[in-house]
XYZ file of C-alpha atoms in Angstrom:
609
model
C -25.286 -3.107 5.046
C -23.141 -6.109 4.250
C -23.570 -9.335 2.351
C -21.854 -12.693 2.746
C -22.599 -14.203 -0.687
C -20.287 -11.952 -2.685
C -20.905 -10.837 -6.218
C -17.236 -11.500 -6.977
C -17.156 -15.284 -6.771
C -13.854 -17.023 -5.934
C -12.630 -19.205 -8.804
C -9.947 -21.830 -9.248
C -6.702 -20.559 -10.748
C -6.939 -23.322 -13.351
C -10.275 -21.924 -14.602
C -9.370 -18.258 -15.047
C -9.884 -18.380 -18.816
C -13.307 -19.988 -18.690
C -16.260 -17.740 -19.636
C -17.827 -16.085 -16.599
C -21.086 -18.026 -16.865
C -19.157 -21.294 -16.485
C -17.196 -20.041 -13.461
C -20.098 -19.034 -11.217
C -23.044 -21.212 -12.218
C -23.935 -21.928 -8.595
C -24.005 -18.266 -7.589
C -26.131 -17.267 -10.570
C -28.566 -20.054 -9.806
C -28.998 -18.817 -6.214
C -29.222 -15.125 -7.143
C -31.229 -15.858 -10.326
C -29.009 -13.552 -12.342
C -29.460 -13.562 -16.132
C -26.492 -14.007 -18.449
C -25.127 -10.901 -20.098
C -23.340 -10.863 -23.438
C -20.071 -10.196 -21.604
C -20.582 -13.280 -19.408
C -20.740 -15.530 -22.478
C -17.626 -14.158 -24.173
C -14.364 -16.124 -23.824
C -11.814 -14.475 -21.548
C -8.647 -13.383 -23.339
C -6.931 -11.191 -20.730
C -6.463 -11.874 -17.014
C -4.820 -9.508 -14.522
C -3.780 -10.751 -11.086
C -3.641 -8.087 -8.392
C -2.542 -8.026 -4.777
C 0.058 -6.769 -2.350
C 3.621 -8.028 -2.600
C 4.017 -11.570 -1.298
C 0.370 -12.597 -1.559
C 1.154 -15.315 -4.126
C 0.539 -13.881 -7.597
C 3.691 -15.299 -9.171
C 3.339 -18.654 -7.405
C -0.252 -19.007 -8.668
C 0.920 -18.371 -12.210
C 3.759 -20.877 -11.800
C 1.290 -23.477 -10.530
C -0.933 -22.797 -13.550
C 2.038 -23.436 -15.881
C 3.157 -26.534 -13.954
C -0.284 -28.153 -14.115
C -0.421 -27.413 -17.841
C 3.058 -28.883 -18.404
C 2.092 -32.021 -16.454
C -1.055 -32.303 -18.626
C -3.412 -31.868 -15.675
C -5.354 -28.789 -16.811
C -5.916 -26.389 -19.724
C -4.780 -28.813 -22.390
C -6.587 -26.750 -25.021
C -3.694 -24.257 -24.734
C -0.987 -25.153 -27.265
C 1.936 -23.115 -25.920
C 2.702 -20.977 -22.862
C 5.405 -18.302 -22.901
C 6.421 -16.893 -19.487
C 8.055 -13.451 -19.878
C 9.209 -11.908 -16.573
C 9.627 -8.141 -16.674
C 12.799 -8.370 -14.619
C 14.375 -9.914 -17.708
C 12.525 -7.811 -20.271
C 13.803 -4.668 -18.543
C 17.373 -5.661 -19.356
C 17.001 -5.376 -23.109
C 18.434 -2.113 -24.364
C 17.184 0.260 -27.072
C 15.556 -2.342 -29.272
C 12.193 -2.425 -30.964
C 10.916 -5.928 -31.412
C 7.680 -7.457 -32.522
C 6.233 -10.067 -30.197
C 7.437 -12.895 -32.437
C 10.957 -11.423 -32.555
C 10.954 -11.075 -28.788
C 9.952 -14.714 -28.350
C 12.771 -15.825 -30.622
C 15.236 -13.922 -28.442
C 13.951 -15.531 -25.244
C 13.172 -19.000 -26.610
C 15.682 -20.358 -29.112
C 13.327 -23.197 -30.013
C 10.997 -20.589 -31.525
C 13.343 -19.734 -34.389
C 12.039 -22.589 -36.502
C 8.411 -22.385 -35.363
C 5.487 -20.405 -36.776
C 3.183 -19.688 -33.819
C 0.699 -17.779 -35.967
C -0.747 -21.134 -37.007
C -1.571 -22.083 -33.429
C -5.072 -21.280 -32.193
C -4.429 -20.924 -28.449
C -1.196 -19.388 -27.194
C -0.808 -17.933 -23.696
C 1.625 -15.117 -22.885
C 2.432 -14.520 -19.229
C 3.933 -11.134 -18.383
C 5.050 -11.517 -14.793
C 5.721 -8.420 -12.693
C 3.849 -5.734 -14.640
C 4.539 -3.281 -11.810
C 8.264 -3.753 -12.508
C 7.964 -2.708 -16.155
C 10.456 0.027 -17.085
C 9.279 0.803 -20.632
C 6.031 1.758 -22.397
C 3.938 -1.129 -23.670
C 2.002 -1.006 -26.932
C -0.350 -3.975 -27.225
C -2.303 -2.397 -30.090
C 0.560 -1.934 -32.583
C 1.263 -5.414 -33.925
C 4.433 -4.241 -35.641
C 6.437 -3.266 -32.564
C 4.984 -4.439 -29.297
C 8.086 -3.924 -27.174
C 10.163 -0.736 -27.381
C 12.641 -1.880 -24.758
C 14.368 1.044 -23.115
C 16.202 -0.179 -20.064
C 19.669 -1.658 -20.020
C 21.307 -5.015 -20.430
C 21.212 -7.660 -23.156
C 19.143 -10.669 -24.289
C 19.269 -13.438 -21.728
C 21.121 -16.586 -22.652
C 21.420 -18.219 -19.292
C 20.432 -17.640 -15.693
C 22.511 -18.803 -12.752
C 21.385 -18.551 -9.157
C 24.178 -18.354 -6.602
C 23.306 -20.611 -3.703
C 25.889 -20.174 -0.984
C 25.158 -20.108 2.765
C 23.729 -16.859 4.124
C 26.232 -15.110 6.362
C 25.749 -11.362 6.673
C 27.685 -9.234 9.174
C 26.285 -6.069 10.729
C 28.345 -3.946 8.329
C 27.164 -6.056 5.396
C 23.580 -5.678 6.552
C 24.042 -1.911 6.609
C 25.406 -1.980 3.051
C 22.515 -4.111 1.851
C 20.083 -1.774 3.597
C 21.666 1.250 1.943
C 21.405 -0.476 -1.438
C 17.760 -1.379 -0.795
C 16.913 2.173 0.277
C 18.673 3.978 -2.559
C 17.163 1.738 -5.216
C 13.694 1.878 -3.636
C 13.786 5.684 -3.754
C 14.531 5.431 -7.477
C 11.813 2.768 -7.856
C 14.433 0.332 -9.144
C 13.922 -3.374 -8.583
C 17.039 -4.396 -10.509
C 20.505 -2.918 -10.142
C 24.061 -3.295 -11.326
C 27.645 -3.689 -10.161
C 28.193 0.073 -9.956
C 25.191 0.311 -7.605
C 26.756 -2.313 -5.337
C 30.097 -0.509 -5.301
C 28.368 2.753 -4.406
C 27.044 1.024 -1.287
C 30.439 -0.469 -0.378
C 29.477 -3.978 -1.443
C 32.322 -5.990 -2.952
C 30.881 -7.472 -6.131
C 33.209 -10.463 -5.822
C 31.554 -11.283 -2.494
C 27.993 -10.710 -3.664
C 27.372 -14.443 -3.493
C 27.406 -14.121 0.292
C 24.013 -12.451 0.031
C 22.467 -15.173 -2.102
C 19.776 -15.761 0.489
C 18.648 -12.188 -0.075
C 20.100 -11.178 -3.446
C 19.865 -13.130 -6.699
C 22.713 -12.747 -9.180
C 21.827 -13.241 -12.847
C 24.525 -13.763 -15.472
C 23.651 -12.573 -18.953
C 25.675 -13.258 -22.064
C 25.378 -10.931 -25.036
C 25.876 -12.779 -28.334
C 28.584 -14.933 -26.712
C 31.035 -12.017 -26.445
C 30.855 -10.976 -22.788
C 28.773 -11.271 -19.659
C 26.927 -8.571 -17.750
C 25.551 -9.056 -14.249
C 22.412 -7.657 -12.713
C 21.081 -8.015 -9.180
C 17.739 -7.946 -7.453
C 16.271 -8.821 -4.077
C 14.321 -12.041 -4.117
C 11.179 -10.097 -3.269
C 10.101 -6.479 -3.147
C 8.985 -6.900 0.480
C 12.552 -7.799 1.485
C 13.889 -4.708 -0.268
C 11.285 -2.532 1.491
C 12.051 -4.041 4.894
C 15.817 -3.705 4.543
C 15.381 -0.112 3.375
C 13.256 0.668 6.439
C 15.776 -1.023 8.731
C 18.597 1.047 7.211
C 16.706 4.332 7.755
C 15.774 3.322 11.312
C 19.277 2.255 12.365
C 20.933 5.271 10.738
C 18.627 7.521 12.721
C 19.123 5.653 16.004
C 22.893 5.117 15.787
C 24.127 8.117 13.817
C 21.366 10.632 14.568
C 21.124 11.185 10.834
C 18.056 11.419 8.634
C 18.798 9.894 5.234
C 15.342 10.890 4.002
C 16.341 14.542 3.693
C 16.875 15.897 0.227
C 20.659 16.386 0.079
C 23.736 17.212 2.133
C 23.553 21.000 1.614
C 19.890 20.990 2.651
C 20.723 18.987 5.791
C 23.591 21.299 6.777
C 21.424 24.390 6.270
C 18.654 23.017 8.471
C 21.179 21.978 11.124
C 22.523 25.531 11.268
C 19.062 27.096 11.370
C 17.905 24.804 14.160
C 21.177 24.643 16.103
C 21.990 21.088 15.199
C 18.765 19.782 16.709
C 17.018 19.008 13.415
C 16.006 15.375 12.872
C 17.622 14.271 16.130
C 14.521 12.287 17.045
C 12.979 9.258 15.415
C 9.625 11.040 15.112
C 11.317 13.607 12.862
C 12.438 10.794 10.569
C 8.914 9.386 10.612
C 7.495 12.771 9.644
C 9.769 12.950 6.607
C 8.878 9.365 5.669
C 5.143 10.114 5.884
C 5.534 13.216 3.727
C 7.529 11.403 1.065
C 5.103 8.482 0.966
C 2.195 10.892 0.495
C 4.007 12.633 -2.364
C 4.624 9.381 -4.226
C 2.367 9.023 -7.253
C 2.883 5.258 -7.417
C 2.656 4.323 -3.728
C 6.137 2.761 -3.895
C 6.932 3.918 -0.339
C 3.693 2.777 1.326
C 4.903 -0.567 2.698
C 8.350 0.871 3.420
C 6.641 3.445 5.655
C 4.685 0.780 7.517
C 7.845 -1.283 8.059
C 9.686 1.809 9.307
C 6.982 2.701 11.828
C 6.693 -0.884 13.032
C 10.425 -1.002 13.792
C 9.998 1.812 16.324
C 7.733 -0.227 18.620
C 9.242 -1.233 21.938
C 8.689 -4.928 21.225
C 10.723 -4.644 18.019
C 13.362 -2.461 19.687
C 14.151 -5.396 21.948
C 14.730 -7.602 18.919
C 17.075 -4.997 17.432
C 19.090 -4.355 20.602
C 22.267 -5.901 19.161
C 22.143 -3.493 16.206
C 21.239 -0.306 18.091
C 24.057 1.554 19.842
C 21.916 4.426 21.160
C 18.346 4.494 22.401
C 15.666 7.120 22.854
C 12.184 7.510 24.265
C 10.104 5.203 22.082
C 6.778 6.201 23.699
C 7.398 9.911 23.157
C 8.462 9.361 19.543
C 5.463 7.138 18.935
C 2.961 9.697 20.275
C 4.429 12.473 18.116
C 4.261 10.242 15.052
C 0.668 9.227 15.794
C -0.428 12.849 16.134
C 1.307 13.808 12.890
C -0.379 10.966 10.991
C -3.783 11.953 12.393
C -3.145 15.527 11.270
C -2.419 14.285 7.755
C -5.544 12.111 7.740
C -7.630 15.210 8.467
C -6.313 16.827 5.285
C -7.806 16.406 1.819
C -5.933 13.269 0.767
C -6.712 10.680 -1.910
C -8.537 7.755 -0.335
C -5.737 5.245 -0.968
C -3.314 7.541 0.866
C -5.669 7.877 3.843
C -6.124 4.115 3.996
C -2.366 3.564 4.092
C -2.079 6.069 6.947
C -4.696 4.097 8.891
C -2.586 0.985 8.332
C 0.343 3.011 9.683
C -1.634 3.846 12.826
C -2.391 0.158 13.152
C 1.352 -0.599 12.945
C 1.850 1.827 15.837
C -0.941 0.181 17.828
C -3.251 3.213 17.694
C -6.839 2.357 16.746
C -8.494 5.368 18.380
C -9.964 6.853 15.177
C -11.285 3.491 14.025
C -12.766 2.699 17.456
C -14.346 6.140 17.519
C -16.090 5.617 14.192
C -17.126 2.074 15.137
C -18.829 3.442 18.266
C -20.495 6.056 16.087
C -21.829 3.359 13.757
C -23.138 1.287 16.668
C -24.948 4.267 18.193
C -26.991 4.916 15.050
C -26.716 8.644 15.707
C -26.270 11.185 12.931
C -23.839 13.922 13.850
C -21.490 16.007 11.739
C -18.256 14.116 11.102
C -14.830 15.713 10.936
C -12.570 15.087 7.895
C -10.592 12.545 9.957
C -13.785 10.750 10.923
C -14.929 10.606 7.294
C -11.591 9.028 6.400
C -11.985 6.573 9.284
C -15.494 5.698 8.110
C -14.229 4.993 4.594
C -11.383 2.882 6.012
C -13.741 0.825 8.196
C -16.197 0.216 5.350
C -13.547 -0.672 2.771
C -11.504 -2.971 5.013
C -14.407 -4.938 6.447
C -14.205 -8.701 5.977
C -17.567 -8.750 4.209
C -18.545 -7.158 0.910
C -20.623 -4.001 0.887
C -24.171 -4.635 -0.293
C -25.618 -1.148 0.198
C -24.174 2.246 1.057
C -26.614 4.990 2.017
C -24.667 8.225 2.383
C -27.613 9.943 4.017
C -27.357 7.671 7.038
C -24.277 9.678 7.963
C -25.128 13.175 6.748
C -28.207 15.150 5.739
C -28.531 16.088 2.033
C -28.133 19.819 2.659
C -24.702 19.316 4.282
C -23.161 17.142 1.581
C -20.252 18.983 0.012
C -17.964 18.193 -2.886
C -15.053 17.051 -0.694
C -17.279 14.611 1.221
C -18.480 13.023 -2.012
C -14.874 12.651 -3.172
C -13.900 10.946 0.116
C -16.727 8.401 -0.021
C -16.555 7.665 -3.767
C -14.369 4.539 -3.254
C -17.090 3.190 -0.942
C -19.687 3.902 -3.630
C -17.516 2.034 -6.146
C -17.234 -0.942 -3.766
C -20.986 -1.092 -3.116
C -23.460 -3.025 -5.174
C -26.095 -0.401 -4.395
C -25.544 3.240 -3.423
C -28.115 5.766 -2.207
C -27.300 9.470 -2.453
C -29.562 12.466 -1.994
C -27.833 15.826 -2.416
C -28.039 19.133 -4.230
C -25.365 18.595 -6.867
C -22.468 16.473 -8.041
C -20.005 18.680 -9.896
C -16.298 19.448 -10.154
C -14.072 16.975 -8.312
C -16.960 14.762 -7.228
C -18.132 14.594 -10.841
C -14.625 13.597 -11.878
C -14.552 10.934 -9.150
C -17.929 9.537 -10.246
C -16.653 9.419 -13.829
C -13.756 7.248 -12.629
C -16.238 4.887 -10.977
C -18.307 4.683 -14.162
C -15.187 3.994 -16.242
C -13.857 1.363 -13.846
C -14.078 -2.270 -14.912
C -13.702 -3.353 -11.285
C -16.466 -1.201 -9.802
C -19.135 -3.235 -8.003
C -21.797 -0.540 -8.425
C -24.955 -1.933 -10.029
C -27.678 0.293 -8.558
C -27.498 4.023 -7.951
C -30.456 5.626 -6.208
C -29.428 9.189 -6.935
C -31.623 12.159 -6.129
C -29.794 15.265 -7.275
C -30.624 18.586 -8.895
C -27.444 18.777 -10.981
C -25.208 15.937 -12.147
C -22.313 17.598 -13.956
C -19.831 15.197 -15.576
C -18.833 17.581 -18.364
C -15.281 17.622 -19.736
C -14.488 14.234 -18.205
C -13.390 11.307 -20.379
C -16.638 9.447 -19.930
C -16.892 8.248 -23.544
C -19.453 5.719 -24.751
C -18.430 2.998 -22.298
C -18.923 5.307 -19.310
C -22.211 6.667 -20.662
C -23.476 3.116 -21.071
C -22.753 2.376 -17.400
C -24.326 5.680 -16.403
C -27.381 4.868 -18.515
C -27.774 1.487 -16.826
C -28.020 3.373 -13.515
C -30.273 6.161 -14.818
C -32.955 3.792 -16.068
C -33.778 2.870 -12.461
C -36.907 4.820 -11.370
C -35.118 5.552 -8.066
C -32.543 7.600 -9.980
C -33.906 11.153 -10.076
C -31.629 13.617 -11.866
C -33.057 16.979 -12.922
C -30.090 18.491 -14.762
C -27.615 16.191 -16.566
C -24.519 17.829 -18.061
C -22.337 15.772 -20.380
C -20.601 18.430 -22.485
C -17.363 17.371 -24.186
C -17.338 13.851 -22.756
C -16.316 11.992 -25.917
C -19.820 10.600 -26.501
C -20.888 9.347 -29.935
C -24.233 8.221 -31.319
C -23.620 4.832 -29.647
C -23.490 6.357 -26.169
C -26.400 8.623 -27.036
C -28.499 5.591 -27.967
C -27.797 4.013 -24.557
C -28.710 7.259 -22.801
C -31.923 7.574 -24.810
C -32.870 4.014 -23.905
C -32.440 4.819 -20.201
C -34.527 7.981 -20.510
C -37.303 6.063 -22.238
C -37.400 3.728 -19.225
C -37.262 6.574 -16.694
C -38.435 9.726 -18.524
C -40.248 11.772 -15.917
C -37.432 13.337 -13.851
C -34.937 14.914 -16.245
C -35.570 18.590 -17.002
C -32.271 19.605 -18.630
C -29.839 17.645 -20.795
C -26.659 19.098 -22.284
C -24.701 16.992 -24.781
C -22.861 19.853 -26.477
C -19.416 19.159 -27.904
C -20.042 15.448 -28.524
C -20.213 13.607 -31.852
C -23.861 12.749 -31.424
C -24.752 13.151 -35.113
C -28.145 12.660 -36.709
C -28.486 9.060 -35.540
C -27.970 10.129 -31.919
C -30.478 12.965 -32.290
C -33.020 10.512 -33.693
C -32.632 8.416 -30.538
C -33.191 11.507 -28.377
C -36.201 12.472 -30.488
C -37.799 9.148 -29.609
C -37.480 10.219 -25.955
C -38.871 13.708 -26.571
C -42.009 12.404 -28.244
C -42.861 10.335 -25.158
C -45.722 12.134 -23.342
C -44.071 11.253 -20.003
C -40.913 13.152 -20.998
C -40.705 16.477 -19.114
C -37.445 17.762 -20.635
C -37.404 21.565 -20.858
C -33.853 22.351 -22.057
C -31.755 20.411 -24.598
C -28.207 21.480 -25.483
C -26.762 20.113 -28.736
C -24.131 22.697 -29.685
C -21.345 21.377 -31.954
C -22.861 17.895 -32.194
C -22.572 17.312 -35.984
C -26.335 17.570 -36.490
C -27.734 18.193 -39.999
C -31.187 18.829 -41.484
C -31.989 15.135 -41.024
C -31.590 15.424 -37.259
C -33.627 18.646 -37.192
C -36.458 16.884 -38.997
C -36.487 14.182 -36.303
C -36.613 16.845 -33.560
C -39.416 18.644 -35.371
C -41.462 15.467 -35.589
C -40.930 14.640 -31.902
C -41.868 18.115 -30.676
C -45.059 18.121 -32.723
C -46.072 14.862 -31.024
C -45.214 16.142 -27.516
C -45.320 19.945 -27.664
C -45.927 20.831 -24.041
C -42.482 20.838 -22.364
C -39.322 21.718 -24.344
C -38.688 25.470 -24.001
C -35.031 25.817 -25.037
C -33.139 24.056 -27.840
C -29.524 24.956 -28.616
C -28.142 23.871 -32.002
C -25.368 26.364 -32.821
C -22.250 25.024 -34.510
C -24.054 22.248 -36.398
C -24.510 21.565 -40.114
C -28.098 22.779 -40.174
C -29.288 24.012 -43.585
C -32.296 26.030 -44.653
C -34.751 23.167 -44.357
C -33.652 22.379 -40.799
C -33.916 26.016 -39.771
C -37.392 26.240 -41.279
C -38.580 23.119 -39.432
C -37.642 24.493 -36.042
C -38.474 28.145 -36.740
C -42.014 27.154 -37.581
C -42.251 25.403 -34.209
C -40.901 28.428 -32.370
C -43.312 30.775 -34.088
C -46.323 28.546 -33.493
C -47.990 29.518 -30.207
C -49.233 25.962 -29.700
C -45.678 24.892 -28.823
C -43.581 25.804 -25.778
C -40.300 26.335 -27.677
C -39.057 29.824 -26.811
C -35.270 29.819 -27.404
C -33.632 28.408 -30.494
């Protein structure tokens, strides 16, 4: 089901640093939501996200402009904009933040900013960063590894745009080669490699920005970039498309030797069709760990449509069957969607189908949803379902997995596919046999995510195995908030080696005190629970509603003090716990005696120790 009043309330860009309770007073009043501690804390870090061209940089510039014109945020003393396109140009230097500011802002050399209470640093273009960032080490925040020199001046060349067909091809080649390398800035040697005369680079000023940089007044070095990543992606796609159409050559292939070998093996027929180029583009986009080819792929596929072919007629010297190429590409994309892909990859492939004008999978799943029937879905249909739910205009209020599949048929791969929908839902309902392996890893990611919308999890499962995932205390706290709901019914909870301390254990114990009657087995082995954590668990065990039968605490840094707490709890509620595992702890003679006496006493259920 969907909701119109979203939990994520739109805010004004000028109010992004206000505490959350001041930003959405109206929404909280309507929904009667209480304030959390986090809501009352001042916001110190803000991350803007969105696809290229959506307006992230412009919003930040407007924020700075309004501040400079004394319209908003006058409590901020100084603002320092630091674009990564310029930071990337500094070579092999380690600078503290203050040293970096003095390089970029000469006025800073005589100023001590440590005395100012509110200073804002804007790092624009985080996705363009070419070096590791260390925000924790105050000594050296910027180990700058790229190339170039400190900026002294920036000059934009503003001459009329006049690009010939040959020049367009050279620009496209430059865009493509640098996109493959994930480079957003490039140098004179890169231009020469693409047959671009650096002395005539100003001709491209409508597309390319030339930045002059002076190093200590001795010499200048020039770097280049496209005015926007989307332009680079589009020109790269146009270059690949035209090279295929005009030269019958696939520039996406690995290297010249590889191309010649395939030509010989397939009698010079390899990659002679546009669909072959598309297939290579799809494969390379799927292999990308960063998604840097996703929009390039969509541009490339869109160029093959007949309507766009007409617009490109002056650039294309040879033509082919666009409908036949399109159908082959569509079928190949559908084949890939049916495979076990990460959700973000599947979603991009659905956008690719949309570029090609094929909505058959989406229409099929929409008809399925309207019918209300429950039939077994294919992998492609599961991907289509996830795409439809995640791209809907409205926010997801509730996701009940069992509306689409019976509990006995839920497998690990299905849970992995739908986990992004669970993360996007305020409330999720799942009834299945177990969540382990990859699905457990995926659920851990949801629990660790700051952006997850999940607030209620009605989970009925025999085994919830999140062991050996980096859940840590923060993740356990989110898990505990879900487990305390009476609708959450987990019989066997496995959290071995999850980086949990006594703090996380306290949160878990609090949840189990609120909802004690379902859990039968709990394994916390390999965590730094300590005596304080065991005391929290003991408070759960002494509750007469607690039905826990097996407790694993191997290698948990437990001493005699923790054993005494367990002994006391089991004497108060002796009727359930059968197995207690404490190997690898700092248990002395007194601790052993406490628990041995319980095991030997027939009034208690403890059988294994």
